[in-house]
mmCIF file of C-alpha atoms in Angstrom:
data_model
loop_
_atom_site.group_PDB
_atom_site.id
_atom_site.type_symbol
_atom_site.label_atom_id
_atom_site.label_comp_id
_atom_site.label_asym_id
_atom_site.label_seq_id
_atom_site.Cartn_x
_atom_site.Cartn_y
_atom_site.Cartn_z
ATOM 1 C CA UNK A 1 -71.572 -55.354 48.515
ATOM 2 C CA UNK A 2 -68.709 -54.017 46.327
ATOM 3 C CA UNK A 3 -65.487 -55.943 45.830
ATOM 4 C CA UNK A 4 -63.438 -53.366 47.734
ATOM 5 C CA UNK A 5 -65.804 -53.566 50.695
ATOM 6 C CA UNK A 6 -65.643 -57.375 50.659
ATOM 7 C CA UNK A 7 -61.850 -57.307 50.777
ATOM 8 C CA UNK A 8 -61.906 -54.809 53.653
ATOM 9 C CA UNK A 9 -64.309 -56.966 55.681
ATOM 10 C CA UNK A 10 -62.154 -60.073 55.027
ATOM 11 C CA UNK A 11 -58.983 -58.356 56.190
ATOM 12 C CA UNK A 12 -60.725 -57.041 59.313
ATOM 13 C CA UNK A 13 -62.134 -60.487 60.110
ATOM 14 C CA UNK A 14 -58.734 -62.090 59.544
ATOM 15 C CA UNK A 15 -57.100 -59.609 61.908
ATOM 16 C CA UNK A 16 -59.708 -60.296 64.585
ATOM 17 C CA UNK A 17 -59.289 -64.030 64.288
ATOM 18 C CA UNK A 18 -55.488 -63.707 64.458
ATOM 19 C CA UNK A 19 -55.736 -61.443 67.503
ATOM 20 C CA UNK A 20 -57.932 -63.919 69.372
ATOM 21 C CA UNK A 21 -56.057 -67.121 68.488
ATOM 22 C CA UNK A 22 -53.803 -68.183 71.368
ATOM 23 C CA UNK A 23 -50.110 -68.896 70.537
ATOM 24 C CA UNK A 24 -50.629 -72.623 71.220
ATOM 25 C CA UNK A 25 -53.198 -72.883 68.450
ATOM 26 C CA UNK A 26 -51.094 -70.890 66.011
ATOM 27 C CA UNK A 27 -48.057 -73.085 66.782
ATOM 28 C CA UNK A 28 -50.114 -76.225 66.275
ATOM 29 C CA UNK A 29 -51.378 -75.048 62.863
ATOM 30 C CA UNK A 30 -47.909 -73.945 61.690
ATOM 31 C CA UNK A 31 -46.313 -77.214 62.902
ATOM 32 C CA UNK A 32 -48.458 -79.080 60.334
ATOM 33 C CA UNK A 33 -46.998 -77.181 57.359
ATOM 34 C CA UNK A 34 -44.239 -78.494 55.094
ATOM 35 C CA UNK A 35 -40.865 -77.002 55.819
ATOM 36 C CA UNK A 36 -40.748 -75.075 52.525
ATOM 37 C CA UNK A 37 -44.038 -73.308 53.329
ATOM 38 C CA UNK A 38 -42.994 -72.658 56.914
ATOM 39 C CA UNK A 39 -39.771 -70.986 55.742
ATOM 40 C CA UNK A 40 -41.773 -68.621 53.545
ATOM 41 C CA UNK A 41 -43.974 -67.596 56.452
ATOM 42 C CA UNK A 42 -40.974 -66.404 58.500
ATOM 43 C CA UNK A 43 -41.410 -62.942 56.970
ATOM 44 C CA UNK A 44 -44.948 -62.519 58.414
ATOM 45 C CA UNK A 45 -43.864 -61.345 61.849
ATOM 46 C CA UNK A 46 -40.934 -61.489 64.309
ATOM 47 C CA UNK A 47 -42.402 -64.347 66.353
ATOM 48 C CA UNK A 48 -42.813 -66.519 63.226
ATOM 49 C CA UNK A 49 -39.277 -65.676 62.108
ATOM 50 C CA UNK A 50 -38.001 -67.079 65.416
ATOM 51 C CA UNK A 51 -40.078 -70.261 65.337
ATOM 52 C CA UNK A 52 -37.067 -72.580 65.031
ATOM 53 C CA UNK A 53 -35.541 -70.987 68.154
ATOM 54 C CA UNK A 54 -38.716 -71.707 70.135
ATOM 55 C CA UNK A 55 -38.293 -74.979 72.077
ATOM 56 C CA UNK A 56 -42.035 -75.467 72.535
ATOM 57 C CA UNK A 57 -42.719 -75.108 68.786
ATOM 58 C CA UNK A 58 -39.804 -77.324 67.839
ATOM 59 C CA UNK A 59 -41.091 -80.118 70.080
ATOM 60 C CA UNK A 60 -44.482 -79.988 68.365
ATOM 61 C CA UNK A 61 -42.903 -79.793 64.907
ATOM 62 C CA UNK A 62 -40.535 -82.700 65.491
ATOM 63 C CA UNK A 63 -43.362 -84.902 66.781
ATOM 64 C CA UNK A 64 -45.593 -84.089 63.809
ATOM 65 C CA UNK A 65 -42.740 -84.533 61.335
ATOM 66 C CA UNK A 66 -41.791 -88.089 62.264
ATOM 67 C CA UNK A 67 -45.264 -89.349 63.258
ATOM 68 C CA UNK A 68 -46.524 -89.760 59.679
ATOM 69 C CA UNK A 69 -44.400 -92.602 58.337
ATOM 70 C CA UNK A 70 -46.782 -95.215 56.910
ATOM 71 C CA UNK A 71 -45.576 -94.976 53.330
ATOM 72 C CA UNK A 72 -43.752 -98.340 53.438
ATOM 73 C CA UNK A 73 -44.567 -101.837 54.621
ATOM 74 C CA UNK A 74 -41.297 -103.194 55.913
ATOM 75 C CA UNK A 75 -37.697 -102.361 56.722
ATOM 76 C CA UNK A 76 -35.055 -104.157 54.686
ATOM 77 C CA UNK A 77 -31.556 -104.918 55.916
ATOM 78 C CA UNK A 78 -28.483 -105.720 53.800
ATOM 79 C CA UNK A 79 -25.927 -107.310 56.070
ATOM 80 C CA UNK A 80 -22.361 -108.199 55.292
ATOM 81 C CA UNK A 81 -21.174 -111.623 56.390
ATOM 82 C CA UNK A 82 -18.155 -111.901 58.644
ATOM 83 C CA UNK A 83 -15.187 -112.775 56.454
ATOM 84 C CA UNK A 84 -11.433 -112.711 56.758
ATOM 85 C CA UNK A 85 -9.396 -109.542 56.303
ATOM 86 C CA UNK A 86 -7.778 -110.836 53.103
ATOM 87 C CA UNK A 87 -11.142 -111.394 51.402
ATOM 88 C CA UNK A 88 -12.384 -108.014 52.625
ATOM 89 C CA UNK A 89 -9.570 -106.064 50.977
ATOM 90 C CA UNK A 90 -10.125 -107.909 47.710
ATOM 91 C CA UNK A 91 -13.833 -106.926 47.704
ATOM 92 C CA UNK A 92 -15.029 -110.462 48.337
ATOM 93 C CA UNK A 93 -17.312 -109.685 51.246
ATOM 94 C CA UNK A 94 -20.651 -111.442 51.007
ATOM 95 C CA UNK A 95 -24.023 -109.815 51.713
ATOM 96 C CA UNK A 96 -27.430 -111.137 52.884
ATOM 97 C CA UNK A 97 -30.876 -109.636 52.449
ATOM 98 C CA UNK A 98 -33.503 -109.564 55.222
ATOM 99 C CA UNK A 99 -36.992 -108.071 55.592
ATOM 100 C CA UNK A 100 -37.799 -106.811 59.118
ATOM 101 C CA UNK A 101 -41.610 -106.542 59.311
ATOM 102 C CA UNK A 102 -43.518 -104.815 62.104
ATOM 103 C CA UNK A 103 -42.498 -102.076 64.479
ATOM 104 C CA UNK A 104 -40.295 -103.970 66.931
ATOM 105 C CA UNK A 105 -38.238 -105.895 64.349
ATOM 106 C CA UNK A 106 -38.431 -109.123 66.351
ATOM 107 C CA UNK A 107 -39.089 -111.170 63.189
ATOM 108 C CA UNK A 108 -36.652 -111.457 60.361
ATOM 109 C CA UNK A 109 -37.232 -112.929 56.945
ATOM 110 C CA UNK A 110 -34.149 -113.890 54.971
ATOM 111 C CA UNK A 111 -34.731 -113.813 51.237
ATOM 112 C CA UNK A 112 -32.342 -115.317 48.722
ATOM 113 C CA UNK A 113 -30.855 -112.990 46.165
ATOM 114 C CA UNK A 114 -32.108 -113.367 42.554
ATOM 115 C CA UNK A 115 -30.468 -115.926 40.278
ATOM 116 C CA UNK A 116 -27.684 -113.664 38.906
ATOM 117 C CA UNK A 117 -26.307 -113.415 42.466
ATOM 118 C CA UNK A 118 -26.845 -116.985 43.622
ATOM 119 C CA UNK A 119 -23.240 -117.941 42.973
ATOM 120 C CA UNK A 120 -21.614 -114.562 43.538
ATOM 121 C CA UNK A 121 -23.246 -112.587 46.361
ATOM 122 C CA UNK A 122 -20.273 -110.331 47.168
ATOM 123 C CA UNK A 123 -20.439 -106.571 47.357
ATOM 124 C CA UNK A 124 -24.153 -106.081 46.644
ATOM 125 C CA UNK A 125 -25.663 -102.610 47.260
ATOM 126 C CA UNK A 126 -29.210 -101.313 46.858
ATOM 127 C CA UNK A 127 -29.525 -97.971 45.075
ATOM 128 C CA UNK A 128 -31.695 -95.231 46.484
ATOM 129 C CA UNK A 129 -32.355 -96.860 49.876
ATOM 130 C CA UNK A 130 -36.070 -97.384 49.030
ATOM 131 C CA UNK A 131 -38.127 -99.641 46.824
ATOM 132 C CA UNK A 132 -39.890 -97.964 43.899
ATOM 133 C CA UNK A 133 -43.233 -99.665 43.275
ATOM 134 C CA UNK A 134 -41.785 -102.769 44.897
ATOM 135 C CA UNK A 135 -38.606 -102.703 42.753
ATOM 136 C CA UNK A 136 -35.094 -102.605 44.181
ATOM 137 C CA UNK A 137 -32.011 -101.834 42.045
ATOM 138 C CA UNK A 138 -29.108 -104.110 42.938
ATOM 139 C CA UNK A 139 -25.586 -102.915 42.145
ATOM 140 C CA UNK A 140 -22.599 -105.187 42.412
ATOM 141 C CA UNK A 141 -19.007 -104.017 42.300
ATOM 142 C CA UNK A 142 -19.028 -100.532 40.737
ATOM 143 C CA UNK A 143 -21.778 -101.450 38.316
ATOM 144 C CA UNK A 144 -20.238 -104.597 36.869
ATOM 145 C CA UNK A 145 -23.681 -106.194 37.333
ATOM 146 C CA UNK A 146 -27.007 -104.374 37.654
ATOM 147 C CA UNK A 147 -30.324 -106.109 38.370
ATOM 148 C CA UNK A 148 -33.849 -104.833 39.003
ATOM 149 C CA UNK A 149 -35.545 -107.089 41.538
ATOM 150 C CA UNK A 150 -38.956 -107.428 43.163
ATOM 151 C CA UNK A 151 -38.497 -109.473 46.365
ATOM 152 C CA UNK A 152 -42.274 -109.964 46.687
ATOM 153 C CA UNK A 153 -42.680 -111.753 43.360
ATOM 154 C CA UNK A 154 -39.024 -112.888 43.056
ATOM 155 C CA UNK A 155 -38.973 -111.476 39.513
ATOM 156 C CA UNK A 156 -35.788 -109.860 38.255
ATOM 157 C CA UNK A 157 -34.480 -108.009 35.187
ATOM 158 C CA UNK A 158 -30.788 -107.947 34.307
ATOM 159 C CA UNK A 159 -29.746 -104.570 32.976
ATOM 160 C CA UNK A 160 -27.614 -105.013 29.856
ATOM 161 C CA UNK A 161 -24.037 -103.772 29.612
ATOM 162 C CA UNK A 162 -23.596 -100.370 28.034
ATOM 163 C CA UNK A 163 -22.210 -100.361 24.468
ATOM 164 C CA UNK A 164 -21.099 -96.736 24.936
ATOM 165 C CA UNK A 165 -18.054 -97.506 26.984
ATOM 166 C CA UNK A 166 -14.764 -97.919 25.141
ATOM 167 C CA UNK A 167 -11.808 -98.773 27.335
ATOM 168 C CA UNK A 168 -8.389 -98.476 25.700
ATOM 169 C CA UNK A 169 -5.475 -100.771 26.482
ATOM 170 C CA UNK A 170 -3.890 -100.492 29.934
ATOM 171 C CA UNK A 171 -7.119 -99.316 31.612
ATOM 172 C CA UNK A 172 -9.990 -100.942 33.487
ATOM 173 C CA UNK A 173 -13.564 -99.528 33.338
ATOM 174 C CA UNK A 174 -15.093 -98.088 36.509
ATOM 175 C CA UNK A 175 -18.813 -97.393 36.678
ATOM 176 C CA UNK A 176 -19.931 -95.316 39.676
ATOM 177 C CA UNK A 177 -23.686 -95.601 40.115
ATOM 178 C CA UNK A 178 -25.430 -92.536 41.470
ATOM 179 C CA UNK A 179 -29.143 -93.250 41.270
ATOM 180 C CA UNK A 180 -32.127 -95.432 40.381
ATOM 181 C CA UNK A 181 -35.509 -93.753 39.985
ATOM 182 C CA UNK A 182 -38.887 -93.496 38.309
ATOM 183 C CA UNK A 183 -39.831 -91.040 35.564
ATOM 184 C CA UNK A 184 -43.539 -90.344 36.107
ATOM 185 C CA UNK A 185 -43.846 -88.436 32.819
ATOM 186 C CA UNK A 186 -42.851 -91.304 30.555
ATOM 187 C CA UNK A 187 -43.754 -94.089 33.034
ATOM 188 C CA UNK A 188 -40.180 -95.381 32.934
ATOM 189 C CA UNK A 189 -37.511 -96.603 35.332
ATOM 190 C CA UNK A 190 -33.989 -95.177 34.908
ATOM 191 C CA UNK A 191 -30.483 -95.624 36.230
ATOM 192 C CA UNK A 192 -27.816 -92.896 36.127
ATOM 193 C CA UNK A 193 -24.100 -93.504 36.524
ATOM 194 C CA UNK A 194 -20.645 -91.970 36.021
ATOM 195 C CA UNK A 195 -18.275 -93.751 33.606
ATOM 196 C CA UNK A 196 -14.542 -93.569 34.253
ATOM 197 C CA UNK A 197 -11.560 -95.885 34.130
ATOM 198 C CA UNK A 198 -8.337 -96.450 35.974
ATOM 199 C CA UNK A 199 -4.810 -97.308 34.856
ATOM 200 C CA UNK A 200 -3.359 -100.810 34.991
ATOM 201 C CA UNK A 201 0.035 -101.129 36.672
ATOM 202 C CA UNK A 202 2.748 -103.253 35.172
ATOM 203 C CA UNK A 203 4.663 -105.929 37.160
ATOM 204 C CA UNK A 204 7.010 -103.284 38.599
ATOM 205 C CA UNK A 205 4.059 -101.216 39.884
ATOM 206 C CA UNK A 206 4.812 -98.489 37.360
ATOM 207 C CA UNK A 207 2.070 -96.643 35.491
ATOM 208 C CA UNK A 208 1.914 -97.570 31.843
ATOM 209 C CA UNK A 209 2.277 -94.596 29.499
ATOM 210 C CA UNK A 210 -0.902 -93.756 27.677
ATOM 211 C CA UNK A 211 -2.593 -91.260 25.402
ATOM 212 C CA UNK A 212 -5.132 -89.495 27.638
ATOM 213 C CA UNK A 213 -7.198 -88.543 24.582
ATOM 214 C CA UNK A 214 -7.899 -92.220 23.975
ATOM 215 C CA UNK A 215 -10.578 -92.551 26.663
ATOM 216 C CA UNK A 216 -13.594 -90.608 27.722
ATOM 217 C CA UNK A 217 -15.170 -89.657 31.031
ATOM 218 C CA UNK A 218 -18.924 -89.113 30.854
ATOM 219 C CA UNK A 219 -22.376 -89.743 32.385
ATOM 220 C CA UNK A 220 -24.912 -92.200 30.981
ATOM 221 C CA UNK A 221 -28.506 -93.119 31.740
ATOM 222 C CA UNK A 222 -30.420 -96.385 31.305
ATOM 223 C CA UNK A 223 -34.125 -96.641 30.375
ATOM 224 C CA UNK A 224 -36.087 -99.750 31.245
ATOM 225 C CA UNK A 225 -38.713 -98.911 28.609
ATOM 226 C CA UNK A 226 -36.121 -98.935 25.773
ATOM 227 C CA UNK A 227 -33.779 -101.352 27.563
ATOM 228 C CA UNK A 228 -30.829 -99.263 26.464
ATOM 229 C CA UNK A 229 -28.168 -96.787 27.586
ATOM 230 C CA UNK A 230 -27.454 -93.340 26.229
ATOM 231 C CA UNK A 231 -25.027 -90.523 27.098
ATOM 232 C CA UNK A 232 -26.266 -87.770 29.331
ATOM 233 C CA UNK A 233 -25.298 -84.220 28.321
ATOM 234 C CA UNK A 234 -25.008 -82.686 31.783
ATOM 235 C CA UNK A 235 -22.142 -81.578 34.038
ATOM 236 C CA UNK A 236 -22.672 -83.235 37.426
ATOM 237 C CA UNK A 237 -20.314 -83.098 40.395
ATOM 238 C CA UNK A 238 -19.051 -86.557 41.244
ATOM 239 C CA UNK A 239 -19.584 -88.059 44.670
ATOM 240 C CA UNK A 240 -17.253 -87.939 47.622
ATOM 241 C CA UNK A 241 -15.860 -91.373 48.237
ATOM 242 C CA UNK A 242 -15.675 -91.164 52.024
ATOM 243 C CA UNK A 243 -19.441 -91.221 52.570
ATOM 244 C CA UNK A 244 -20.645 -94.557 53.811
ATOM 245 C CA UNK A 245 -23.574 -94.691 51.374
ATOM 246 C CA UNK A 246 -21.426 -93.663 48.427
ATOM 247 C CA UNK A 247 -22.828 -96.504 46.314
ATOM 248 C CA UNK A 248 -26.396 -96.044 47.447
ATOM 249 C CA UNK A 249 -27.624 -92.435 47.483
ATOM 250 C CA UNK A 250 -31.205 -91.489 48.378
ATOM 251 C CA UNK A 251 -34.345 -91.479 46.183
ATOM 252 C CA UNK A 252 -37.688 -89.818 46.691
ATOM 253 C CA UNK A 253 -40.482 -88.430 44.484
ATOM 254 C CA UNK A 254 -38.753 -88.855 41.130
ATOM 255 C CA UNK A 255 -35.431 -87.428 42.231
ATOM 256 C CA UNK A 256 -32.185 -89.098 43.318
ATOM 257 C CA UNK A 257 -29.681 -87.408 45.612
ATOM 258 C CA UNK A 258 -26.066 -87.881 46.595
ATOM 259 C CA UNK A 259 -23.397 -86.003 48.500
ATOM 260 C CA UNK A 260 -20.657 -84.446 46.408
ATOM 261 C CA UNK A 261 -18.016 -81.774 46.208
ATOM 262 C CA UNK A 262 -18.392 -78.820 43.855
ATOM 263 C CA UNK A 263 -16.383 -79.196 40.641
ATOM 264 C CA UNK A 264 -13.171 -77.204 40.447
ATOM 265 C CA UNK A 265 -13.530 -76.089 44.024
ATOM 266 C CA UNK A 266 -10.124 -75.388 45.686
ATOM 267 C CA UNK A 267 -11.642 -75.818 49.134
ATOM 268 C CA UNK A 268 -13.510 -79.065 48.421
ATOM 269 C CA UNK A 269 -16.857 -77.406 49.099
ATOM 270 C CA UNK A 270 -19.566 -79.955 49.806
ATOM 271 C CA UNK A 271 -23.067 -79.940 48.397
ATOM 272 C CA UNK A 272 -26.146 -82.043 47.815
ATOM 273 C CA UNK A 273 -26.692 -83.029 44.183
ATOM 274 C CA UNK A 274 -30.290 -83.757 43.139
ATOM 275 C CA UNK A 275 -31.106 -85.268 39.716
ATOM 276 C CA UNK A 276 -34.693 -85.211 38.407
ATOM 277 C CA UNK A 277 -35.405 -88.298 36.266
ATOM 278 C CA UNK A 278 -38.297 -86.646 34.370
ATOM 279 C CA UNK A 279 -36.645 -83.539 32.974
ATOM 280 C CA UNK A 280 -33.076 -84.867 33.433
ATOM 281 C CA UNK A 281 -31.769 -81.700 35.103
ATOM 282 C CA UNK A 282 -29.866 -81.324 38.346
ATOM 283 C CA UNK A 283 -29.873 -78.941 41.222
ATOM 284 C CA UNK A 284 -27.047 -78.457 43.701
ATOM 285 C CA UNK A 285 -27.698 -77.335 47.276
ATOM 286 C CA UNK A 286 -24.754 -76.164 49.441
ATOM 287 C CA UNK A 287 -24.340 -77.839 52.779
ATOM 288 C CA UNK A 288 -25.715 -76.143 55.932
ATOM 289 C CA UNK A 289 -23.494 -73.285 57.041
ATOM 290 C CA UNK A 290 -23.505 -74.523 60.624
ATOM 291 C CA UNK A 291 -21.866 -77.769 59.513
ATOM 292 C CA UNK A 292 -18.886 -76.280 57.629
ATOM 293 C CA UNK A 293 -15.966 -78.590 58.377
ATOM 294 C CA UNK A 294 -13.320 -79.273 55.754
ATOM 295 C CA UNK A 295 -12.827 -82.941 54.911
ATOM 296 C CA UNK A 296 -9.779 -84.020 52.886
ATOM 297 C CA UNK A 297 -10.329 -86.554 50.131
ATOM 298 C CA UNK A 298 -7.723 -88.950 51.519
ATOM 299 C CA UNK A 299 -9.316 -91.474 53.838
ATOM 300 C CA UNK A 300 -6.125 -92.423 55.626
ATOM 301 C CA UNK A 301 -6.923 -90.789 58.975
ATOM 302 C CA UNK A 302 -3.366 -91.100 60.247
ATOM 303 C CA UNK A 303 -2.333 -88.477 57.672
ATOM 304 C CA UNK A 304 -4.626 -85.759 58.933
ATOM 305 C CA UNK A 305 -5.637 -86.412 62.537
ATOM 306 C CA UNK A 306 -4.077 -83.393 64.202
ATOM 307 C CA UNK A 307 -5.100 -80.477 66.400
ATOM 308 C CA UNK A 308 -6.707 -78.586 63.508
ATOM 309 C CA UNK A 309 -8.860 -81.421 62.110
ATOM 310 C CA UNK A 310 -12.324 -82.586 63.119
ATOM 311 C CA UNK A 311 -13.775 -85.590 61.376
ATOM 312 C CA UNK A 312 -17.515 -85.217 60.585
ATOM 313 C CA UNK A 313 -19.251 -88.187 58.993
ATOM 314 C CA UNK A 314 -22.085 -87.373 56.558
ATOM 315 C CA UNK A 315 -24.997 -89.732 55.937
ATOM 316 C CA UNK A 316 -27.986 -88.983 53.661
ATOM 317 C CA UNK A 317 -31.245 -90.620 54.717
ATOM 318 C CA UNK A 318 -34.959 -90.302 54.000
ATOM 319 C CA UNK A 319 -37.111 -89.007 56.905
ATOM 320 C CA UNK A 320 -40.820 -88.956 56.148
ATOM 321 C CA UNK A 321 -40.210 -88.429 52.395
ATOM 322 C CA UNK A 322 -37.828 -85.551 53.162
ATOM 323 C CA UNK A 323 -34.081 -85.472 52.461
ATOM 324 C CA UNK A 324 -32.188 -85.471 55.747
ATOM 325 C CA UNK A 325 -28.486 -85.173 56.491
ATOM 326 C CA UNK A 326 -27.090 -86.928 59.549
ATOM 327 C CA UNK A 327 -23.747 -85.436 60.654
ATOM 328 C CA UNK A 328 -21.748 -87.125 63.363
ATOM 329 C CA UNK A 329 -18.982 -85.039 64.965
ATOM 330 C CA UNK A 330 -16.336 -87.429 66.323
ATOM 331 C CA UNK A 331 -14.836 -84.717 68.568
ATOM 332 C CA UNK A 332 -18.008 -83.907 70.482
ATOM 333 C CA UNK A 333 -19.822 -87.243 69.917
ATOM 334 C CA UNK A 334 -22.799 -85.118 68.837
ATOM 335 C CA UNK A 335 -25.261 -86.065 66.094
ATOM 336 C CA UNK A 336 -27.074 -83.394 64.094
ATOM 337 C CA UNK A 337 -30.044 -84.271 61.856
ATOM 338 C CA UNK A 338 -30.974 -81.554 59.367
ATOM 339 C CA UNK A 339 -33.790 -81.657 56.794
ATOM 340 C CA UNK A 340 -33.939 -79.824 53.469
ATOM 341 C CA UNK A 341 -36.901 -77.578 52.785
ATOM 342 C CA UNK A 342 -36.169 -76.438 49.213
ATOM 343 C CA UNK A 343 -33.686 -77.664 46.578
ATOM 344 C CA UNK A 344 -30.971 -75.137 45.784
ATOM 345 C CA UNK A 345 -31.567 -73.000 48.859
ATOM 346 C CA UNK A 346 -28.844 -73.322 51.491
ATOM 347 C CA UNK A 347 -30.891 -71.437 54.126
ATOM 348 C CA UNK A 348 -33.703 -74.019 53.833
ATOM 349 C CA UNK A 349 -31.645 -76.608 55.730
ATOM 350 C CA UNK A 350 -33.131 -76.836 59.214
ATOM 351 C CA UNK A 351 -31.510 -78.565 62.175
ATOM 352 C CA UNK A 352 -34.339 -80.734 63.466
ATOM 353 C CA UNK A 353 -32.560 -82.925 65.997
ATOM 354 C CA UNK A 354 -29.380 -82.572 68.054
ATOM 355 C CA UNK A 355 -28.432 -85.709 69.999
ATOM 356 C CA UNK A 356 -25.451 -85.078 72.264
ATOM 357 C CA UNK A 357 -22.904 -87.500 73.722
ATOM 358 C CA UNK A 358 -23.692 -90.870 72.169
ATOM 359 C CA UNK A 359 -20.236 -92.511 72.074
ATOM 360 C CA UNK A 360 -21.839 -95.936 71.602
ATOM 361 C CA UNK A 361 -22.615 -95.043 67.955
ATOM 362 C CA UNK A 362 -19.947 -96.104 65.455
ATOM 363 C CA UNK A 363 -21.843 -94.972 62.348
ATOM 364 C CA UNK A 364 -25.412 -94.665 61.066
ATOM 365 C CA UNK A 365 -26.669 -97.116 58.494
ATOM 366 C CA UNK A 366 -30.098 -95.758 57.531
ATOM 367 C CA UNK A 367 -33.782 -95.273 58.386
ATOM 368 C CA UNK A 368 -36.429 -97.977 58.113
ATOM 369 C CA UNK A 369 -40.139 -97.815 57.394
ATOM 370 C CA UNK A 370 -40.733 -95.857 60.619
ATOM 371 C CA UNK A 371 -39.249 -92.366 60.334
ATOM 372 C CA UNK A 372 -38.660 -92.075 64.075
ATOM 373 C CA UNK A 373 -36.339 -95.073 64.117
ATOM 374 C CA UNK A 374 -32.737 -94.571 62.952
ATOM 375 C CA UNK A 375 -30.385 -97.580 62.704
ATOM 376 C CA UNK A 376 -26.702 -97.584 63.498
ATOM 377 C CA UNK A 377 -23.776 -99.835 64.218
ATOM 378 C CA UNK A 378 -22.446 -99.831 67.770
ATOM 379 C CA UNK A 379 -18.813 -99.762 68.813
ATOM 380 C CA UNK A 380 -19.100 -103.417 69.831
ATOM 381 C CA UNK A 381 -20.274 -104.396 66.298
ATOM 382 C CA UNK A 382 -23.977 -104.787 66.998
ATOM 383 C CA UNK A 383 -26.987 -103.505 65.079
ATOM 384 C CA UNK A 384 -28.998 -101.052 67.144
ATOM 385 C CA UNK A 385 -31.580 -98.344 66.649
ATOM 386 C CA UNK A 386 -32.484 -95.085 68.362
ATOM 387 C CA UNK A 387 -36.025 -93.704 68.734
ATOM 388 C CA UNK A 388 -35.921 -90.015 67.861
ATOM 389 C CA UNK A 389 -39.013 -89.393 70.045
ATOM 390 C CA UNK A 390 -37.701 -90.933 73.235
ATOM 391 C CA UNK A 391 -33.891 -90.987 72.515
ATOM 392 C CA UNK A 392 -33.990 -94.610 73.723
ATOM 393 C CA UNK A 393 -31.481 -97.050 72.192
ATOM 394 C CA UNK A 394 -32.319 -100.687 71.509
ATOM 395 C CA UNK A 395 -29.931 -103.376 70.357
ATOM 396 C CA UNK A 396 -31.133 -105.935 67.783
ATOM 397 C CA UNK A 397 -30.028 -109.536 67.481
ATOM 398 C CA UNK A 398 -27.636 -108.896 64.547
ATOM 399 C CA UNK A 399 -23.867 -108.883 64.520
ATOM 400 C CA UNK A 400 -22.361 -106.316 62.122
ATOM 401 C CA UNK A 401 -18.783 -107.296 61.208
ATOM 402 C CA UNK A 402 -18.212 -104.668 58.569
ATOM 403 C CA UNK A 403 -21.047 -102.932 56.713
ATOM 404 C CA UNK A 404 -24.819 -102.955 56.867
ATOM 405 C CA UNK A 405 -27.460 -100.855 55.134
ATOM 406 C CA UNK A 406 -31.088 -100.265 56.015
ATOM 407 C CA UNK A 407 -33.901 -98.994 53.794
ATOM 408 C CA UNK A 408 -37.628 -98.880 53.228
ATOM 409 C CA UNK A 409 -39.617 -101.520 51.356
ATOM 410 C CA UNK A 410 -43.171 -101.553 50.025
ATOM 411 C CA UNK A 411 -44.753 -104.702 48.570
ATOM 412 C CA UNK A 412 -46.025 -104.774 45.001
ATOM 413 C CA UNK A 413 -47.276 -107.854 43.113
ATOM 414 C CA UNK A 414 -47.198 -106.277 39.633
ATOM 415 C CA UNK A 415 -44.492 -107.373 37.198
ATOM 416 C CA UNK A 416 -41.386 -105.285 36.532
ATOM 417 C CA UNK A 417 -42.056 -103.000 33.600
ATOM 418 C CA UNK A 418 -45.798 -103.330 34.119
ATOM 419 C CA UNK A 419 -46.164 -101.046 37.103
ATOM 420 C CA UNK A 420 -48.789 -98.325 37.113
#
């Protein structure tokens, strides 16, 4: 049989199979595809283009999407201790670390911080919200102390201070961490951060005059393999400071992500910034068009709570190895969860869940090892979680005075620097 005849028979057979497959089977097959592939297939026919408006298909797709979540062993919880208001405003709020094994989170295992934090355990954050080969990156106080830590083996590695930062008189350094990740090409672990500084006030609260050319604003990256810092020649939008996970970000598959505003944008346009640790390039993805709400940079709500303003809280999380954006609209008490199909493509954001009228939620704090369970703080300062399958809310036996963060943890008994 000639090649042309073979192709003709294949096309005819394919058309017959497609004509005889019931919609339920087609929906089931399509619901197993990654979002990026599914978006590409929207051009096949009108019914496929309208898949995300089909309630039956969306139910199947949601269930499949959050059912496969066995990538991690445990959920970790970083919980702030209850402290006085004065200590809180001075940044002296203490944090504790727990592992929550299992699916019901009845058990809790408190683990002491590594030695560098034994005396000072204030203001500790975990970068990326997940462990990478069992390693967590601990950040304390705008990068004044960075430690790689394996809770399973209790091993830790103190990241040295950067020699690149020169701070002139009358200024204090400020390091804003944006990501911790793994470079699979060089088998290396890296940390990326933004280096800035702020002015010191004199006794009369007046700004000291300075020569602005005497200091530098730049990005730098740390390599565990070389145990050193170097400058990063890339222009990256800095992060919005109102996001609750501003010192944490999200990491998956060699890329770290954070929420930012576009540089030099007069309208403070928001976007997702994704930095690839292997090729050290970044991609920006505009926010979903259906979530366009302007947010001023000033966090003092009394200055802008008027008839024209709606406060929408953004929270990046990791749902089944996909980047997800949780947006909570304070006006409608509605929660939208959107997932990203393809970096750099605004239209690839897909609204996967809409949860209306949940006034009990104060703010979301992350996703654990089960992708169908999302954790949040209640209005009466309790830790709770919602099952995205059943929409049922369950309170846990934790009191959340101020902040708490939840992430995914996978055990690994290999030493730091000797992974893979």
